[in-house]
Amino acid sequence: MAIKVCKFGGTSMSDSKAISRVSEIIKAEKDRRYIVLSAPGKRNKEDFKITDKLYECYNTKCKCGTCAEPFKFIRERYQEIVDALKVKIDLKSYLDVIQKEIDESTAPDYAASRGEYLSALIMAKYLDYEFVDAAEIIRFKEDGSFDDVLTNELASARLSGVAYAVIPGFYGTLPNGVVKTFSRGGSDVSGSIVARAVSADLYENWTDVSGFMTADPRIIDNPKIIKKVSYQELRELSYMGASVLHPDAIFPVRLSGIPINIKNTFSPEDKGTMIVAHSPAHKADELVTGIAGKKDFSVILVEKSMMNSELGFARRIMSVLEEFGISFEHMPSGVDTLSVVLATSYLVGREDKIVARIIEAVSPDSIVVHHGLALIATVGHGMNAKVGTASRIFTALAKANVNVRMIDQGSSEKNIIVGVQSVDYEATIKAIYNEFFGEN
Ligand code: ADP
Ligand code: ASP
Ligand code: MG
């Protein structure tokens, strides 16, 4: 029998109605044996995500000593699910323990993880599958980085004797047993870890759209669904903001070549997107696979005459960044200028200190910091076979009156990144989309 690992995201788990759809999907195929779940997401635009509320619970307990007030919302949401689905579980006892432990916790991770914990506990009972806690099988190292070797050993051993299991996504434990989460959207990573551990034939990632689209559907109306895409292209797109799949979800399955199928819980018959090891052959007119972008970047622009002949100039700037724990995105340079593009969040509350340290390290002629930059990536394996892709992007942006502040084309033409002002973010995506996918 084939083995499928299925991960269901927040919208798929948002209430009892959605959850009964999920259970129908699981029961429709006997191969759907290992189920990884997210916490309930939003039921409508005005609603909140359980995970966000749990972070609020932690913050409230830090301020007021107890999370009792916001925790009421958590109680209500799960009560609706358990009541409507008639799941036999002593929910109140679980919730009481969780509330108490959040009040005693010293980091937000435990609180944040309880959304997926409860989702999986309830679903395991509902489906009559075994509940396997992620705390047992997903491990982080002491420094907080993910321990892939130990995790794969533990997860393979634990799941090998279990035919059908439900596992909470998003978290694991540190060597001292304390809960730690992945970054937001991390249940996608948990699903991939489980798929590798059980040597799955397929990792189905069930969400609320019918596949990976050529651009963010919140910006472009009805973008095309990408039928098939390589791990590499997918990683570039998701890292650059196509939030449908966590960018790190590629790594565990890539090691054993397990394909990922993005599927829509609310339209299960749609084929979705297949993410595979090798890029499918592109037709001549399929240069670009997709476009993605993200906001909230800054540029530190350093100028110094003759910097090119000064040995170790870039290294000294990089060691300042390292000192502050900053990993930067790009470092475009000119003859006498070097700029560092980094997430603005790294600068908050310490920009002056970082600038002062760079001045101390390289004595520049000038140093300025610009905020409000957005980065947009145009990705495609077909692009390197055809000259002129970059010029099509820049012509389209010039026509749309967008001022390009930064360009990074890397060493191959598989990914061209432009930096623009955040106000031009949507216009940039639209202009590039129309150039490559528009009906002209
Ligand atoms: P889940 O809760 O199932 O993990 P997410 O909200 O994390 O779902 O991801 C799905 C959402 O990603 C979609 O609803 C869509 O708004 C957004 N999205 C952004 N870029 C893309 C893209 N290129 N293709 C499809 N969806 C995208
Ligand atoms: N619930 C977590 C989040 O909202 C993880 C996930 O859904 O993948 O980020
Ligand atoms: Mg997600």
XYZ file of C-alpha atoms and ligand atoms in Angstrom:
477
model
C 0.000 0.000 0.000
C 1.265 3.408 -0.883
C 1.912 5.890 1.909
C 0.619 9.438 1.784
C 1.348 12.096 4.359
C -1.308 14.816 4.446
C -0.852 18.206 6.054
C -3.925 20.374 6.530
C -3.419 24.119 7.074
C -5.216 26.650 9.243
C -8.204 27.423 7.015
C -8.804 23.701 6.515
C -8.988 23.331 10.312
C -10.837 26.566 11.094
C -14.119 25.120 12.439
C -16.178 21.932 12.758
C -17.529 22.208 9.207
C -14.082 22.516 7.682
C -12.780 19.725 9.891
C -15.501 17.317 8.766
C -14.451 18.025 5.153
C -10.897 17.216 6.175
C -12.004 13.924 7.661
C -13.898 13.051 4.473
C -10.775 13.721 2.433
C -8.688 11.520 4.717
C -11.208 8.694 4.650
C -11.556 8.847 0.859
C -8.177 7.113 0.474
C -6.737 4.381 2.667
C -3.234 5.560 1.716
C -3.714 8.812 3.646
C -2.098 7.417 6.758
C -0.082 10.136 8.465
C -1.942 13.357 9.099
C -0.135 16.526 10.169
C -2.309 19.385 11.369
C -2.187 23.138 11.845
C -4.049 25.110 14.471
C -7.432 26.503 13.407
C -7.004 29.596 11.233
C -9.442 32.376 10.376
C -13.097 31.500 9.615
C -13.565 34.843 7.846
C -11.597 38.018 7.189
C -12.404 39.603 10.560
C -11.623 36.470 12.559
C -8.362 35.627 14.378
C -5.988 32.707 14.013
C -5.681 30.482 17.082
C -1.884 30.783 16.897
C -2.048 34.595 16.979
C -4.398 34.431 19.971
C -2.022 32.058 21.757
C 0.854 34.498 21.286
C -1.477 37.138 22.730
C -2.156 34.817 25.699
C 1.565 34.646 26.399
C 1.984 38.429 26.126
C -1.016 39.034 28.374
C 0.322 36.695 31.027
C 3.677 38.577 30.891
C 1.847 41.869 31.504
C -0.931 40.801 33.897
C 0.278 37.549 35.416
C -2.436 35.427 33.789
C -3.709 34.693 30.285
C -7.234 33.923 31.534
C -8.961 36.682 29.533
C -7.692 35.973 25.976
C -7.667 32.239 26.716
C -11.497 32.348 26.831
C -11.460 32.694 23.041
C -9.323 29.570 22.720
C -11.772 27.675 24.914
C -14.752 28.788 22.806
C -13.202 27.877 19.463
C -12.281 24.320 20.466
C -15.535 23.805 22.349
C -17.484 24.516 19.155
C -15.414 21.934 17.298
C -15.697 19.226 19.931
C -19.424 19.784 20.458
C -20.367 19.870 16.782
C -18.290 16.826 15.909
C -19.334 15.013 19.090
C -15.776 14.073 19.922
C -15.446 12.238 23.213
C -12.628 14.090 24.890
C -12.298 15.809 28.254
C -11.515 19.140 26.627
C -11.867 21.170 29.815
C -9.097 19.245 31.586
C -6.701 19.758 28.666
C -7.544 23.464 28.474
C -7.116 23.966 32.220
C -3.646 22.386 32.130
C -2.627 24.468 29.096
C -3.843 27.731 30.652
C -1.893 26.988 33.833
C 1.260 26.063 31.922
C 1.084 29.202 29.781
C 0.875 31.211 33.015
C 4.037 29.477 34.215
C 5.967 29.562 30.938
C 8.991 31.746 30.237
C 8.938 31.763 26.408
C 6.092 32.097 23.877
C 6.753 28.779 22.097
C 4.826 26.532 24.449
C 1.710 28.722 24.207
C 1.982 29.009 20.410
C 2.339 25.246 19.977
C -0.872 24.354 21.795
C -3.055 25.202 18.807
C -1.687 22.335 16.744
C -1.494 20.095 19.824
C -5.238 20.426 20.453
C -6.106 20.149 16.741
C -4.260 16.847 16.512
C -5.587 15.490 19.777
C -9.189 16.149 18.748
C -8.710 14.869 15.193
C -7.016 11.675 16.395
C -10.050 10.904 18.534
C -12.461 11.858 15.747
C -10.749 9.627 13.170
C -9.772 6.944 15.654
C -6.115 7.262 14.629
C -3.192 7.179 17.051
C -2.058 10.569 18.392
C 1.715 10.924 18.122
C 3.024 14.061 19.819
C 5.551 16.096 17.808
C 7.389 16.615 21.113
C 8.464 12.971 20.899
C 9.729 12.949 17.330
C 10.862 16.439 16.289
C 14.031 17.703 17.926
C 16.013 20.931 17.979
C 19.635 21.288 19.082
C 20.693 23.265 22.122
C 21.452 26.310 19.920
C 17.854 26.215 18.623
C 18.652 24.889 15.150
C 16.661 21.948 13.809
C 18.278 18.530 14.424
C 17.453 16.701 11.206
C 19.477 13.563 11.942
C 18.041 12.863 15.395
C 14.543 13.828 14.244
C 14.628 11.426 11.347
C 15.840 8.608 13.601
C 13.203 9.250 16.264
C 10.353 9.852 13.840
C 11.115 6.774 11.690
C 11.383 4.545 14.749
C 8.213 5.890 16.405
C 6.057 5.833 13.283
C 7.264 2.533 11.843
C 4.909 0.539 14.039
C 1.941 2.859 13.591
C -0.295 2.381 10.574
C -2.445 5.497 11.021
C -1.424 8.549 13.040
C -2.270 12.196 13.615
C 0.664 14.464 14.471
C 0.571 18.141 15.443
C 2.582 20.445 13.175
C 4.736 23.508 13.951
C 6.743 22.363 16.976
C 9.196 19.945 18.530
C 11.412 19.988 21.612
C 14.859 21.125 22.698
C 17.248 18.615 24.333
C 15.914 19.651 27.776
C 12.360 18.757 26.743
C 11.146 22.349 26.404
C 8.819 23.000 23.455
C 10.172 25.022 20.540
C 8.322 26.050 17.373
C 9.493 26.509 13.823
C 8.950 29.950 12.309
C 5.386 30.894 11.301
C 3.799 28.558 8.787
C 6.054 25.784 10.098
C 3.487 22.971 9.978
C 4.485 22.639 6.312
C 7.966 21.720 7.553
C 6.569 19.190 10.045
C 4.631 17.511 7.229
C 7.773 17.248 5.167
C 9.716 15.766 8.114
C 7.057 13.104 8.616
C 6.964 12.337 4.886
C 10.697 11.667 4.915
C 10.549 9.617 8.128
C 7.896 7.227 6.807
C 9.380 7.167 3.253
C 6.106 8.450 1.869
C 5.234 8.118 -1.788
C 3.578 11.526 -1.717
C 3.298 14.523 0.606
C -0.104 16.143 0.132
C -0.208 19.699 1.437
C -3.882 20.678 1.752
C -4.629 24.399 1.853
C -7.271 26.908 0.734
C -6.154 27.475 -2.878
C -6.039 25.042 -5.802
C -2.274 25.106 -6.117
C 0.779 27.260 -6.342
C -0.033 30.211 -8.542
C 2.143 32.262 -10.843
C 1.614 35.238 -8.492
C -0.051 36.090 -5.186
C -3.833 35.789 -5.767
C -4.364 38.680 -3.345
C -2.629 40.976 -5.853
C -3.392 39.429 -9.243
C -6.942 38.354 -10.149
C -7.058 34.687 -11.038
C -3.390 33.998 -11.640
C -2.664 30.729 -13.430
C -2.018 27.622 -11.347
C 1.461 26.160 -11.827
C 0.877 22.489 -12.663
C 4.389 21.262 -12.048
C 7.400 22.984 -10.554
C 10.856 21.951 -9.336
C 11.926 22.025 -5.672
C 14.445 24.706 -6.554
C 11.993 27.083 -8.222
C 9.495 26.499 -5.463
C 12.082 27.281 -2.813
C 12.998 30.544 -4.566
C 9.351 31.567 -4.837
C 8.385 30.621 -1.300
C 11.496 32.193 0.208
C 10.639 35.355 -1.688
C 7.152 35.535 -0.218
C 4.830 33.069 -1.954
C 3.428 32.076 1.396
C 1.517 29.015 0.272
C 4.377 26.754 1.412
C 7.077 27.385 4.047
C 10.426 27.727 2.216
C 12.119 25.165 4.497
C 9.502 22.511 3.726
C 11.506 21.523 0.672
C 14.579 20.186 2.488
C 13.390 16.974 4.183
C 11.512 15.665 1.124
C 14.197 16.741 -1.322
C 16.631 14.341 0.336
C 14.550 11.385 -0.770
C 12.847 12.899 -3.810
C 9.298 12.696 -2.401
C 6.952 14.860 -4.488
C 4.690 17.425 -2.826
C 1.172 17.949 -4.104
C -0.472 21.243 -3.115
C -4.220 20.554 -2.897
C -7.354 22.518 -2.060
C -9.469 21.231 0.865
C -12.422 23.185 -0.479
C -12.094 21.795 -4.014
C -10.459 18.387 -3.532
C -10.961 17.217 -7.100
C -8.656 19.940 -8.476
C -5.267 18.512 -9.387
C -3.276 21.272 -7.660
C 0.468 21.712 -8.078
C 3.071 18.941 -8.155
C 6.467 19.901 -6.758
C 9.102 17.524 -8.094
C 12.873 17.074 -8.186
C 13.452 18.227 -11.741
C 11.962 21.077 -13.612
C 9.567 19.930 -16.317
C 10.464 20.829 -19.910
C 9.400 24.387 -20.638
C 7.768 25.501 -23.836
C 9.444 28.407 -25.580
C 6.848 30.859 -24.282
C 7.084 29.606 -20.682
C 10.100 31.585 -19.586
C 8.865 32.528 -16.182
C 7.442 30.085 -13.647
C 6.244 32.614 -11.122
C 6.607 35.959 -9.382
C 6.775 36.559 -5.634
C 7.750 39.373 -3.349
C 8.010 40.704 0.154
C 8.154 44.041 1.896
C 9.921 45.587 4.877
C 13.530 45.669 3.772
C 16.162 48.363 4.313
C 19.399 49.235 2.531
C 22.567 50.374 4.236
C 24.493 52.275 1.589
C 28.214 52.693 2.280
C 30.377 54.943 0.094
C 34.137 55.265 0.111
C 36.491 56.337 -2.670
C 38.782 53.546 -3.827
C 37.035 50.956 -1.661
C 37.674 48.363 -4.337
C 41.390 48.463 -3.711
C 41.020 48.300 0.064
C 41.574 44.697 1.106
C 38.995 43.245 3.479
C 36.503 46.127 3.116
C 33.423 43.931 2.565
C 34.636 41.396 5.113
C 34.810 44.079 7.832
C 31.229 45.157 7.089
C 30.100 41.542 7.151
C 31.755 40.926 10.490
C 29.818 43.857 11.974
C 26.617 42.281 10.660
C 27.650 38.953 12.122
C 28.358 40.586 15.470
C 24.738 41.775 15.515
C 23.371 38.395 14.373
C 22.189 39.814 11.041
C 21.880 37.665 7.946
C 21.523 39.925 4.943
C 19.689 39.251 1.672
C 21.848 40.942 -0.957
C 25.032 42.921 -1.202
C 25.120 44.744 -4.544
C 28.253 46.825 -5.027
C 29.709 49.451 -7.355
C 33.267 50.791 -7.718
C 33.068 53.036 -4.677
C 29.780 51.905 -3.128
C 28.573 48.859 -1.345
C 25.043 48.334 -0.165
C 23.573 45.758 2.131
C 19.913 44.792 1.763
C 18.445 43.365 4.948
C 15.118 42.880 6.726
C 14.168 46.120 8.513
C 13.356 44.133 11.654
C 17.111 43.636 12.218
C 17.565 47.392 12.608
C 14.716 48.187 14.955
C 15.998 49.802 18.153
C 19.680 49.486 17.223
C 20.160 51.169 13.855
C 22.412 53.898 15.290
C 24.619 51.357 17.034
C 25.021 49.261 13.876
C 25.838 52.328 11.780
C 28.378 53.499 14.391
C 30.085 50.088 14.337
C 30.298 50.115 10.530
C 31.825 53.618 10.634
C 34.352 52.378 13.182
C 35.150 49.302 11.062
C 35.611 50.879 7.595
C 35.703 54.706 8.012
C 33.424 55.337 5.001
C 33.032 58.730 3.246
C 29.315 58.400 3.831
C 26.778 55.930 5.124
C 22.992 56.210 4.783
C 20.132 53.881 5.583
C 16.978 53.794 3.433
C 13.852 52.040 4.639
C 10.676 50.945 2.918
C 12.145 48.666 0.281
C 10.254 45.739 -1.246
C 11.939 42.882 -3.100
C 10.260 41.138 -6.024
C 11.604 37.945 -7.594
C 10.888 36.674 -11.073
C 11.725 32.974 -11.137
C 11.943 30.435 -13.939
C 14.195 27.719 -15.294
C 13.321 28.787 -18.812
C 14.803 32.230 -18.329
C 18.439 31.197 -18.656
C 17.885 29.745 -22.103
C 16.575 32.984 -23.496
C 18.361 36.317 -23.627
C 16.576 39.511 -22.820
C 14.372 38.438 -19.911
C 15.875 41.091 -17.639
C 15.349 43.797 -20.213
C 11.682 42.794 -20.560
C 11.289 43.206 -16.797
C 12.927 46.627 -16.748
C 11.015 47.887 -19.761
C 7.741 46.770 -18.169
C 8.661 48.537 -14.930
C 9.709 51.717 -16.707
C 6.368 51.752 -18.541
C 4.565 51.361 -15.209
C 6.589 54.285 -13.824
C 8.290 52.163 -11.201
C 11.721 53.268 -10.095
C 14.023 50.268 -9.613
C 16.321 50.839 -6.622
C 18.253 47.574 -6.717
C 18.833 44.659 -9.088
C 20.241 41.243 -8.300
C 20.411 38.766 -11.096
C 22.660 36.203 -9.399
C 24.928 34.113 -11.568
C 22.239 32.450 -13.646
C 19.106 33.904 -15.110
C 16.841 31.685 -13.007
C 15.961 34.381 -10.572
C 15.958 38.123 -11.138
C 15.295 40.223 -8.066
C 14.393 43.887 -8.129
C 14.183 46.213 -5.149
C 11.546 48.951 -5.339
C 9.899 51.276 -2.861
C 7.161 49.542 -0.864
C 4.507 51.843 -2.346
C 5.362 50.384 -5.760
C 5.137 46.753 -4.572
C 1.806 45.868 -6.152
C 2.434 47.892 -9.313
C 5.707 46.011 -9.779
C 4.115 42.578 -9.447
C 1.298 43.577 -11.790
C 3.670 44.981 -14.406
C 5.896 41.885 -14.428
C 2.876 39.578 -14.415
C 1.315 41.360 -17.387
C 4.579 41.224 -19.271
C 4.962 37.447 -18.958
C 1.452 36.136 -18.377
C -0.801 38.911 -19.657
C -3.158 38.371 -22.565
C -1.317 40.634 -24.964
P -2.394 27.225 5.213
O -3.068 27.834 6.401
O -3.220 26.171 4.536
O -1.000 26.780 5.514
P -1.455 29.678 4.020
O -2.312 30.837 4.372
O -0.174 29.499 4.751
O -2.342 28.364 4.116
O -1.119 29.673 2.463
C -2.154 29.752 1.502
C -2.324 31.196 1.056
O -1.132 31.635 0.419
C -3.384 31.408 0.021
O -4.656 31.554 0.603
C -2.915 32.677 -0.710
O -3.604 33.804 -0.236
C -1.454 32.820 -0.320
N -0.528 32.911 -1.470
C 0.490 33.808 -1.599
N 1.160 33.619 -2.735
C 0.564 32.573 -3.356
C 0.818 31.893 -4.597
N 1.811 32.238 -5.413
N 0.010 30.859 -4.920
C -1.007 30.495 -4.107
N -1.291 31.095 -2.929
C -0.515 32.122 -2.550
N -0.190 27.698 13.237
C 1.137 28.119 12.866
C 1.070 29.504 12.239
O 0.019 30.110 12.200
C 1.836 27.132 11.992
C 1.149 26.771 10.704
O -0.050 26.977 10.555
O 1.824 26.249 9.807
O 2.081 30.019 11.838
Mg 0.772 27.885 5.714
